[in-house]
Tab-separated table of C-alpha atoms and ligand atoms in Angstrom:
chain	number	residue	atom	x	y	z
A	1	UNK	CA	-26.553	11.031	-6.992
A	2	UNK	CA	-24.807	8.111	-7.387
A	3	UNK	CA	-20.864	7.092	-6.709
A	4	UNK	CA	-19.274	4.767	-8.023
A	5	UNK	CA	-15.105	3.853	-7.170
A	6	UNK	CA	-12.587	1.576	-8.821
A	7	UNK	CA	-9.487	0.606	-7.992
A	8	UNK	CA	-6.970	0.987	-11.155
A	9	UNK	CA	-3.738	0.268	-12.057
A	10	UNK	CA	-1.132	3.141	-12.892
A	11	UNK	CA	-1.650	2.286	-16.376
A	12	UNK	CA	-5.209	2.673	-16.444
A	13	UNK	CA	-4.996	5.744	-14.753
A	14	UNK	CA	-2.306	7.370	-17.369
A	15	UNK	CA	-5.075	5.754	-19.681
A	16	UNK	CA	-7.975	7.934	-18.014
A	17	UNK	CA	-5.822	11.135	-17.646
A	18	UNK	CA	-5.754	11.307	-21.644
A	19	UNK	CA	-9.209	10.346	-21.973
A	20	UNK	CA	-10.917	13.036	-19.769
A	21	UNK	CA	-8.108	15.612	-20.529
A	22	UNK	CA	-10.218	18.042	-22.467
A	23	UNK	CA	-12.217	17.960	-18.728
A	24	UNK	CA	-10.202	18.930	-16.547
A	25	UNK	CA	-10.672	20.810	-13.504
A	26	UNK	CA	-7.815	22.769	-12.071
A	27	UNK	CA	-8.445	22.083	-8.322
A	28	UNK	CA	-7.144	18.827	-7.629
A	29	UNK	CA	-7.614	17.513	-3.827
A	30	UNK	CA	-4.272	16.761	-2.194
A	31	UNK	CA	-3.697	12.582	-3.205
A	32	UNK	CA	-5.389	13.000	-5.988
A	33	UNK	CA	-3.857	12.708	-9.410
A	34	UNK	CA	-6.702	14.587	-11.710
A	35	UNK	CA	-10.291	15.589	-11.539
A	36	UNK	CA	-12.332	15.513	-14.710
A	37	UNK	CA	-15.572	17.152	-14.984
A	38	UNK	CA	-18.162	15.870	-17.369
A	39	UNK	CA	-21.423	16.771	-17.346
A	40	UNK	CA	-23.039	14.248	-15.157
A	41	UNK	CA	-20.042	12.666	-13.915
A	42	UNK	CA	-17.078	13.913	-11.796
A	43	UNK	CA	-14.373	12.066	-11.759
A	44	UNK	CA	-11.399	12.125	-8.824
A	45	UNK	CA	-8.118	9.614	-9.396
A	46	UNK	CA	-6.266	9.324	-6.260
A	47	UNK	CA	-2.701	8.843	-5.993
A	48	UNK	CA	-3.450	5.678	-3.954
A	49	UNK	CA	-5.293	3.954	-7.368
A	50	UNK	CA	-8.631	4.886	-6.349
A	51	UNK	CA	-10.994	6.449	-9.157
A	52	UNK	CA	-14.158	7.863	-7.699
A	53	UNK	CA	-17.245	8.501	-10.192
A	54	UNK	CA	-19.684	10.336	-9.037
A	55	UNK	CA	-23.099	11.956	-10.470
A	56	UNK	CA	-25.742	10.163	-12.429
A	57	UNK	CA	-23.719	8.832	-15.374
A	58	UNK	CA	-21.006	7.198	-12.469
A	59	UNK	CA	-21.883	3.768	-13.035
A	60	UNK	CA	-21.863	3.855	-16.683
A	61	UNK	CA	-18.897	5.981	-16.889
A	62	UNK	CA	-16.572	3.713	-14.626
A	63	UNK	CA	-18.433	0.651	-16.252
A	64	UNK	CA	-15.677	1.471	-19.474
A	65	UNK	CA	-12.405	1.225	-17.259
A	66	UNK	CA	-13.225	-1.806	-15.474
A	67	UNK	CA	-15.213	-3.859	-12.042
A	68	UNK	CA	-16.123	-1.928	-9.708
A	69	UNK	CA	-13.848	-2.868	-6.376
A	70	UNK	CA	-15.485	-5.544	-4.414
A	71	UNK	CA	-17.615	-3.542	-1.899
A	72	UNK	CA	-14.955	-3.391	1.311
A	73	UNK	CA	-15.453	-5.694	3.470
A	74	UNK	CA	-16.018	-3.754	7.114
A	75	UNK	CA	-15.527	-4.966	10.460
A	76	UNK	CA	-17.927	-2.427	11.741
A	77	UNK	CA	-19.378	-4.418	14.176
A	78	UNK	CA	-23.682	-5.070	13.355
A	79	UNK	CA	-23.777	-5.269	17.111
A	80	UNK	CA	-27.543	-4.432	18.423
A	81	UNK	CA	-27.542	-0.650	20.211
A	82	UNK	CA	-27.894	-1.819	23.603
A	83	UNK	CA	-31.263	-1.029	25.679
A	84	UNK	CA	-29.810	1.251	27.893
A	85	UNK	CA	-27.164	3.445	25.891
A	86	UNK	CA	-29.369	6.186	26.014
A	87	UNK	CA	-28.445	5.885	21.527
A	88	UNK	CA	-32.074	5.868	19.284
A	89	UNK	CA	-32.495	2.240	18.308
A	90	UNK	CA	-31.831	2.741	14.221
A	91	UNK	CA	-28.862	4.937	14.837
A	92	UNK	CA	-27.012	3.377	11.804
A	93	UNK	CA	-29.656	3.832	9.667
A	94	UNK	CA	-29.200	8.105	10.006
A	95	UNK	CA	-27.454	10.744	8.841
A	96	UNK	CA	-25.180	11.723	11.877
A	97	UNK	CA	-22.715	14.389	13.111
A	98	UNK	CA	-20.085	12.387	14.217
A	99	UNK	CA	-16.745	13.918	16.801
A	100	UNK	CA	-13.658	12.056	17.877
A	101	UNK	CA	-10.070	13.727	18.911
A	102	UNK	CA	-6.559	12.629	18.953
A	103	UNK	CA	-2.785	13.332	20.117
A	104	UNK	CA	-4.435	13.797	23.942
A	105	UNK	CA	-2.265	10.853	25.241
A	106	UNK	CA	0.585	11.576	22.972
A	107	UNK	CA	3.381	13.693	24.407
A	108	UNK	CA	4.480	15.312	21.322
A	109	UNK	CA	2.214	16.795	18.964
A	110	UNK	CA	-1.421	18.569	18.999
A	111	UNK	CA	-4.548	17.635	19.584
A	112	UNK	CA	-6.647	17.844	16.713
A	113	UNK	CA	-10.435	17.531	17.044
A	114	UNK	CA	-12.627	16.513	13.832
A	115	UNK	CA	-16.840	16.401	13.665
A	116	UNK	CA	-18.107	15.175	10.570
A	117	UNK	CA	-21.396	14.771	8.714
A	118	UNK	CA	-22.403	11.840	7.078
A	119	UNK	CA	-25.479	10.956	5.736
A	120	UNK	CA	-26.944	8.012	4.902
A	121	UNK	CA	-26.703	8.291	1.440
A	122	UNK	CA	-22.637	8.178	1.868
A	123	UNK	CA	-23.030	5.350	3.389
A	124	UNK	CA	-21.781	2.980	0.623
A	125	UNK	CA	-19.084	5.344	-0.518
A	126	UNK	CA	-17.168	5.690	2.762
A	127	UNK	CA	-17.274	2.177	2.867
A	128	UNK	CA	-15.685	1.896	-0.541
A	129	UNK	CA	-13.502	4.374	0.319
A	130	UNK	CA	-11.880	1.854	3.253
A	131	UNK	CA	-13.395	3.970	6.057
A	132	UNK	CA	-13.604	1.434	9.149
A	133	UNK	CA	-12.583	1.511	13.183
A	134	UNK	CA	-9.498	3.708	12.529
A	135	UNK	CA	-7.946	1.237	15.282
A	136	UNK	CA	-7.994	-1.382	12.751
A	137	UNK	CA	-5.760	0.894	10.345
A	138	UNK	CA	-2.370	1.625	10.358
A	139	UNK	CA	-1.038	5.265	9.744
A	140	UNK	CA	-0.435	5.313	5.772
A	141	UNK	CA	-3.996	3.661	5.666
A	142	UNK	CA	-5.316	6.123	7.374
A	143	UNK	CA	-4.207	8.838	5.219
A	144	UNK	CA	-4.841	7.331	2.109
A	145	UNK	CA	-8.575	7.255	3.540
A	146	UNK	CA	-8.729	10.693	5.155
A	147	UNK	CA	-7.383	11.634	1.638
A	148	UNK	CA	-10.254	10.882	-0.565
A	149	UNK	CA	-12.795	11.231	2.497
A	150	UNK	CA	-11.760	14.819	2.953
A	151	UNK	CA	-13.281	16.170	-0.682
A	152	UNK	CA	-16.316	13.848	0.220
A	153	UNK	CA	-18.252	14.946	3.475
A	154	UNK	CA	-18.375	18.107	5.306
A	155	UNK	CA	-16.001	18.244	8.461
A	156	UNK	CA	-14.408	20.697	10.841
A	157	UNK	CA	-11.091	20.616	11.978
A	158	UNK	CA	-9.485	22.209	14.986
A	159	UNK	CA	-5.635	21.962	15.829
A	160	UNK	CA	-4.849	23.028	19.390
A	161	UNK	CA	-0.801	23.180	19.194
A	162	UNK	CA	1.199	22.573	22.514
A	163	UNK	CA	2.108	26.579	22.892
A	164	UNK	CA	-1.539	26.775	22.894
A	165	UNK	CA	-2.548	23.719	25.334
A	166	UNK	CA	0.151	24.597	27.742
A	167	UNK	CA	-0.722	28.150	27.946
A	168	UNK	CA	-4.479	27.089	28.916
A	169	UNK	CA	-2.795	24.028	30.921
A	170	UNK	CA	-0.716	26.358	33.028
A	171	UNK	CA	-3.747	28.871	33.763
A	172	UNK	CA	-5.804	25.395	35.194
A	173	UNK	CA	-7.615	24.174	32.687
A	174	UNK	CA	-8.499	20.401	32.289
A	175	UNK	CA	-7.469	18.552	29.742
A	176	UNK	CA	-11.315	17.386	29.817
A	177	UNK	CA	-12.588	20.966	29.152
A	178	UNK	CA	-10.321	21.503	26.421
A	179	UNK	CA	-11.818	18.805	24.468
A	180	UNK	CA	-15.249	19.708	25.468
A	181	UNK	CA	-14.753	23.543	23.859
A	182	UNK	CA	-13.039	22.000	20.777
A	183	UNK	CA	-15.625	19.135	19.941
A	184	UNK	CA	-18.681	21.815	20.758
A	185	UNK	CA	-16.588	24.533	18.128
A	186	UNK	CA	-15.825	21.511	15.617
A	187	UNK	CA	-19.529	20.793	15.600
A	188	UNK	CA	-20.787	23.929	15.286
A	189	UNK	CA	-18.761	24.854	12.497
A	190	UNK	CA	-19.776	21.737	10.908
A	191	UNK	CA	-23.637	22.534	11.162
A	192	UNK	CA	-23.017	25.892	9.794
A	193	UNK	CA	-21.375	24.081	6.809
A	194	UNK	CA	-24.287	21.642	6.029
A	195	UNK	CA	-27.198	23.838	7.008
A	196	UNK	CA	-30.140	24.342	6.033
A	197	UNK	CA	-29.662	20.639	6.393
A	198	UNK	CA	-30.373	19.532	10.196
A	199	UNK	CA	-28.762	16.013	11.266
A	200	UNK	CA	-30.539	13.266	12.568
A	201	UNK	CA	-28.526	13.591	15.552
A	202	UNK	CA	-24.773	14.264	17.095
A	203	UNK	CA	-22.949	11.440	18.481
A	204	UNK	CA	-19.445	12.248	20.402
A	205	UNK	CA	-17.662	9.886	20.829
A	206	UNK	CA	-17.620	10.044	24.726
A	207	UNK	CA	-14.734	11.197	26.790
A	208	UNK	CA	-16.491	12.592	29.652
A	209	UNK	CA	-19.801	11.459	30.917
A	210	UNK	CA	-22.614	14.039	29.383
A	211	UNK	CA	-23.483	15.726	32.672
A	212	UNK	CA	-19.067	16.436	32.699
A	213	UNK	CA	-18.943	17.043	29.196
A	214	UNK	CA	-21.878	20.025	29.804
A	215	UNK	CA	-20.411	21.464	33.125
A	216	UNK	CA	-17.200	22.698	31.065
A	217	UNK	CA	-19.139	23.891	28.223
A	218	UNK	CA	-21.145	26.241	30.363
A	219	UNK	CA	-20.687	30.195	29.709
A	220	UNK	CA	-20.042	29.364	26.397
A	221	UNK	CA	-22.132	31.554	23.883
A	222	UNK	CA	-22.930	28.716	21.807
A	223	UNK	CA	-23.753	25.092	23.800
A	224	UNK	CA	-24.913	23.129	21.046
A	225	UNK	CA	-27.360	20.406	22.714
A	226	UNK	CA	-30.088	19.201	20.613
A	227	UNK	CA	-30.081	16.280	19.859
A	228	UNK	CA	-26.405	15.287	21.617
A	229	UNK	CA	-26.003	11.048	22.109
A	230	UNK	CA	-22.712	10.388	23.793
A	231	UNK	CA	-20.952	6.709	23.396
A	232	UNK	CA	-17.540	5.193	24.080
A	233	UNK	CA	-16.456	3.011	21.177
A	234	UNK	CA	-18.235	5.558	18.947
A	235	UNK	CA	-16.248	4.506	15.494
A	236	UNK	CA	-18.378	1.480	15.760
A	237	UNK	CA	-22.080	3.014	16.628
A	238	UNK	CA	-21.722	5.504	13.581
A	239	UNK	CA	-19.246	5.737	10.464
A	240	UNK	CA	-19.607	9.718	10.928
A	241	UNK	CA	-17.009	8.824	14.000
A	242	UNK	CA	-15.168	6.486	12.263
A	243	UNK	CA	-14.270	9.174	9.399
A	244	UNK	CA	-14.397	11.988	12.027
A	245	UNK	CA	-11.376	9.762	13.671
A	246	UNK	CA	-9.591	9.175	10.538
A	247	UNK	CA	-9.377	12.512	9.599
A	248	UNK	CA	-8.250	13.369	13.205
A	249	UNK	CA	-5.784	11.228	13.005
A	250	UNK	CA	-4.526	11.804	9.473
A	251	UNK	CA	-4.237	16.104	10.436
A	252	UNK	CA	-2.180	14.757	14.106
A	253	UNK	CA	0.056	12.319	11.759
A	254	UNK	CA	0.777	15.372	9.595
A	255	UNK	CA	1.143	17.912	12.233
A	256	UNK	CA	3.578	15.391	13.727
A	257	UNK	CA	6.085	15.006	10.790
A	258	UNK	CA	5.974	18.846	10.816
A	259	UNK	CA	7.206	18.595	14.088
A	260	UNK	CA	9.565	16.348	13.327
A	261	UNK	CA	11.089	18.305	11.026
A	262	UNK	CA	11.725	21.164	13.000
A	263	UNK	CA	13.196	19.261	15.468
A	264	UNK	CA	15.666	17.562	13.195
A	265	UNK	CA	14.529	14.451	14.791
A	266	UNK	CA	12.061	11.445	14.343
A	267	UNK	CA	9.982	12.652	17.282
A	268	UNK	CA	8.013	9.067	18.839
A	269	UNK	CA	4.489	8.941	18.820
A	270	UNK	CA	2.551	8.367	22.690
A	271	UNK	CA	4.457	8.479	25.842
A	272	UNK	CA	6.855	5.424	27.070
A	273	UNK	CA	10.365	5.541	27.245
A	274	UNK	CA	11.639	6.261	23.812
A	275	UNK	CA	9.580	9.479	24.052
A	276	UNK	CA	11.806	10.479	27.025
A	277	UNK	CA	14.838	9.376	25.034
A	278	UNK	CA	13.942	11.582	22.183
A	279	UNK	CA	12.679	14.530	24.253
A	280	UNK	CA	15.999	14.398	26.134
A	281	UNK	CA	17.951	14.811	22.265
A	282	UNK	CA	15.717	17.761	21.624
A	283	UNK	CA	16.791	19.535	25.201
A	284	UNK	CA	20.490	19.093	24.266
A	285	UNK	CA	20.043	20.580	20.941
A	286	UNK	CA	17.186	23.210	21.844
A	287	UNK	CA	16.935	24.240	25.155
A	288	UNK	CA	14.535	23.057	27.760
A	289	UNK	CA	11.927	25.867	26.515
A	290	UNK	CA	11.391	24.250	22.830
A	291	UNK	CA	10.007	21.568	24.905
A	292	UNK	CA	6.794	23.938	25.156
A	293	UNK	CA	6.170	24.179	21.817
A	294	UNK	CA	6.531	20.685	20.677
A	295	UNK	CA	5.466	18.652	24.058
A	296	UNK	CA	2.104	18.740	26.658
A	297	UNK	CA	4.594	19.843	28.971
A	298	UNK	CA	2.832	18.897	32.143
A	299	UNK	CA	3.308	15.118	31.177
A	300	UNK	CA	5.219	13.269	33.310
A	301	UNK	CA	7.838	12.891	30.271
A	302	UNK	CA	9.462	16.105	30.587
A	303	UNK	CA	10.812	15.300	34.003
A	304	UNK	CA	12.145	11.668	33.032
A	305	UNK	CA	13.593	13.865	29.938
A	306	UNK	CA	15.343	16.495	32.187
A	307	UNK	CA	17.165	13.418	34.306
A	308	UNK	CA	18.587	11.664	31.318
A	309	UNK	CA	19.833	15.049	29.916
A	310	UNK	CA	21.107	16.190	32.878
A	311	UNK	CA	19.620	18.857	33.177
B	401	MG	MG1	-12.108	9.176	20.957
C-alpha cells in the first residue's frame, strides 16, 4: 500500500469535501475534517491542512489536488548504533515496538505511558506526517502529529491518574516500578493488537537499567522479554519511540487541560515555583485533599504549597 500526504489550503480542502462527498465515511478521527472512501484510495483531511491518501490509487489520486509536501525534513539523528549499546546494528531499518512515558516529573497531571508499532513500511509516512524527537516540538505540534499518527499505527495507551499513583505511592511503590508495569501492559496490549504479526524487536526507551527494569516486573503473569533492547535517547534510535512519545505527550497535554478545568485554574506544567504558586490557589479554593487527585502528592511541591497558603 502506498500513502501519499499533501498539505492544502482551506480552499482546497472545501474543494475536496464536495468532490469525494458521495464517499464519505461516517467515522471521522478526531482533527480530521472528512474521510472519503474510494475504492483503492482512502482519503483523511485533517483540520491542521494535511490530506493523507492512502491505498494503491494514493499517488494518482492526490496527484489532481496538487505537490505532494516536500518530504519533512527530520533531525533524527543518522548517528551509527554504537558497538556496545547492546541495540542490533540495522535497528532503523526494522519494524519496532517502540515505549516512552510522560507527566513523571510533572507535579500536576498523570502519567501516561504509550508503546507503538511501526513498521518499516510507515516509515515515510510518519515522516510526512512531522513525526521527529518530540523534544524538538512544541505542544500544539505535537498534537497536530499525535492527531493524524493516532488513525495510522497501532498503539496502547495507559493513563495512571494521581488518585491512582498516590494510592500505590503511599502503599511503597517506586515510581520506577510503576513505569515498569505500565510500559510491560502498554506493550502487551500492543502485540495483541498487531498479532499474528511479531516485531522485529521492542525498544523502551530506558528509564531503569534492564536488570532494574526486570526486578519490578517480576510476579507479574505476563513479563514480556523477547526480544527487549533498552536505550536512553530512544526517540532518536527508532521513530516507533518518537511517535510512542508524541502520543504520550499529546494524551498528558489533554489530560492536563482537563485538569485545568476542574480546577478553574491554568494549572503549570513540571515542578518550579509557579507550580507551588498555583497549587497554593487550588488549596484556598479546594481543600488540601483535592491536591490528591490533581498532584503526585509526595513531591516536594505540596509542602512549599502548604507554606505559602498558610496552611
Ligand atoms: Mg522517556
Amino acid at each position: 500500500m502506498s500513502n501519499t500526504v499533501l498539505k492544502c489550503t482551506p480552499g482546497t480542502i472545501e474543494k475536496m469535501k464536495l468532490h469525494y462527498k458521495s464517499h464519505f465515511s461516517e467515522k471521522i478521527p478526531q482533527g480530521g475534517v472528512f474521510v472519503a472512501k474510494l475504492p483503492s484510495c482512502t482519503i483523511t483531511a485533517y483540520k491542521s491542512g494535511k490530506v493523507l491518501f492512502q491505498g494503491n490509487s494514493a499517488a494518482g489520486e492526490a496527484a489532481n489536488w496538487g505537490n505532494t509536501e516536500a518530504p519533512t525534513k527530520t533531525t533524527t539523528p543518522k548517528k551509527p548504533v554504537a558497538k556496545n549499546s547492546g541495540l542490533p546494528p540495522n535497528i532503523g531499518t526494522l519494524s519496532m515496538v517502540g515505549s516512552d512515558e510522560v507527566g513523571t516529573g510533572d507535579y500536576f497531571g498523570p502519567m501516561t505511558v504509550v508503546a507503538a508499532y511501526v513498521s518499516n513500511d510507515k516509515f515515510a509516512l510518519l515522516k510526512e506526517l512531522g513525526v521527529k524527537d518530540s523534544k524538538d516540538l512544541n505542544d500544539k505540534q505535537i498534537c497536530e502529529i499525535a492527531e493524524s499518527i493516532i488513525h495510522v499505527i497501532p498503539y496502547s495507551l495507559l493513563v495512571l491518574h494521581n488518585e491512582k499513583y498516590n494510592e500505590l505511592q503511599a502503599k511503597g511503590m517506586t515510581q520506577g516500578k510503576m513505569k515498569a508495569l505500565l510500559h510491560n501492559q502498554a506493550i502487551g496490549h500492543v502485540l495483541k493488537k498487531i498479532a499474528p504479526t511479531i516485531p522485529d524487536g521492542i525498544l523502551i526507551d530506558q528509564f531503569a537499567v534492564p536488570d532494574v527494569y526486570f526486578r519490578h516486573l517480576s510476579g507479574q503473569k505476563e513479563v514480556i522479554k523477547d526480544q527487549v533492547y533498552f536505550s536512553t535517547k530512544a526517540e532518536g534510535v527508532h521513530l516507533s519511540v518518537a511517535a510512542a512519545s508524541i502520543i504520550a505527550r499529546y494524551a498528558f497535554v489533554k489530560e492536563f487541560d482537563k485538569l485545568s478545568e476542574k480546577a478553574g485554574l491554568e494549572l503549570k506544567k513540571g515542578a518550579g515555583a509557579q507550580v507551588d504558586a498555583v497549587a497554593a490557589k487550588l488549596i484556598k479554593k479546594q481543600g488540601i485533599g483535592a491536591l490528591r487527585s490533581f498532584t503526585k502528592f509526595h513531591f516536594a511541591n505540596t509542602e512549599k504549597a502548604k507554606k505559602i497558603a498558610g496552611v
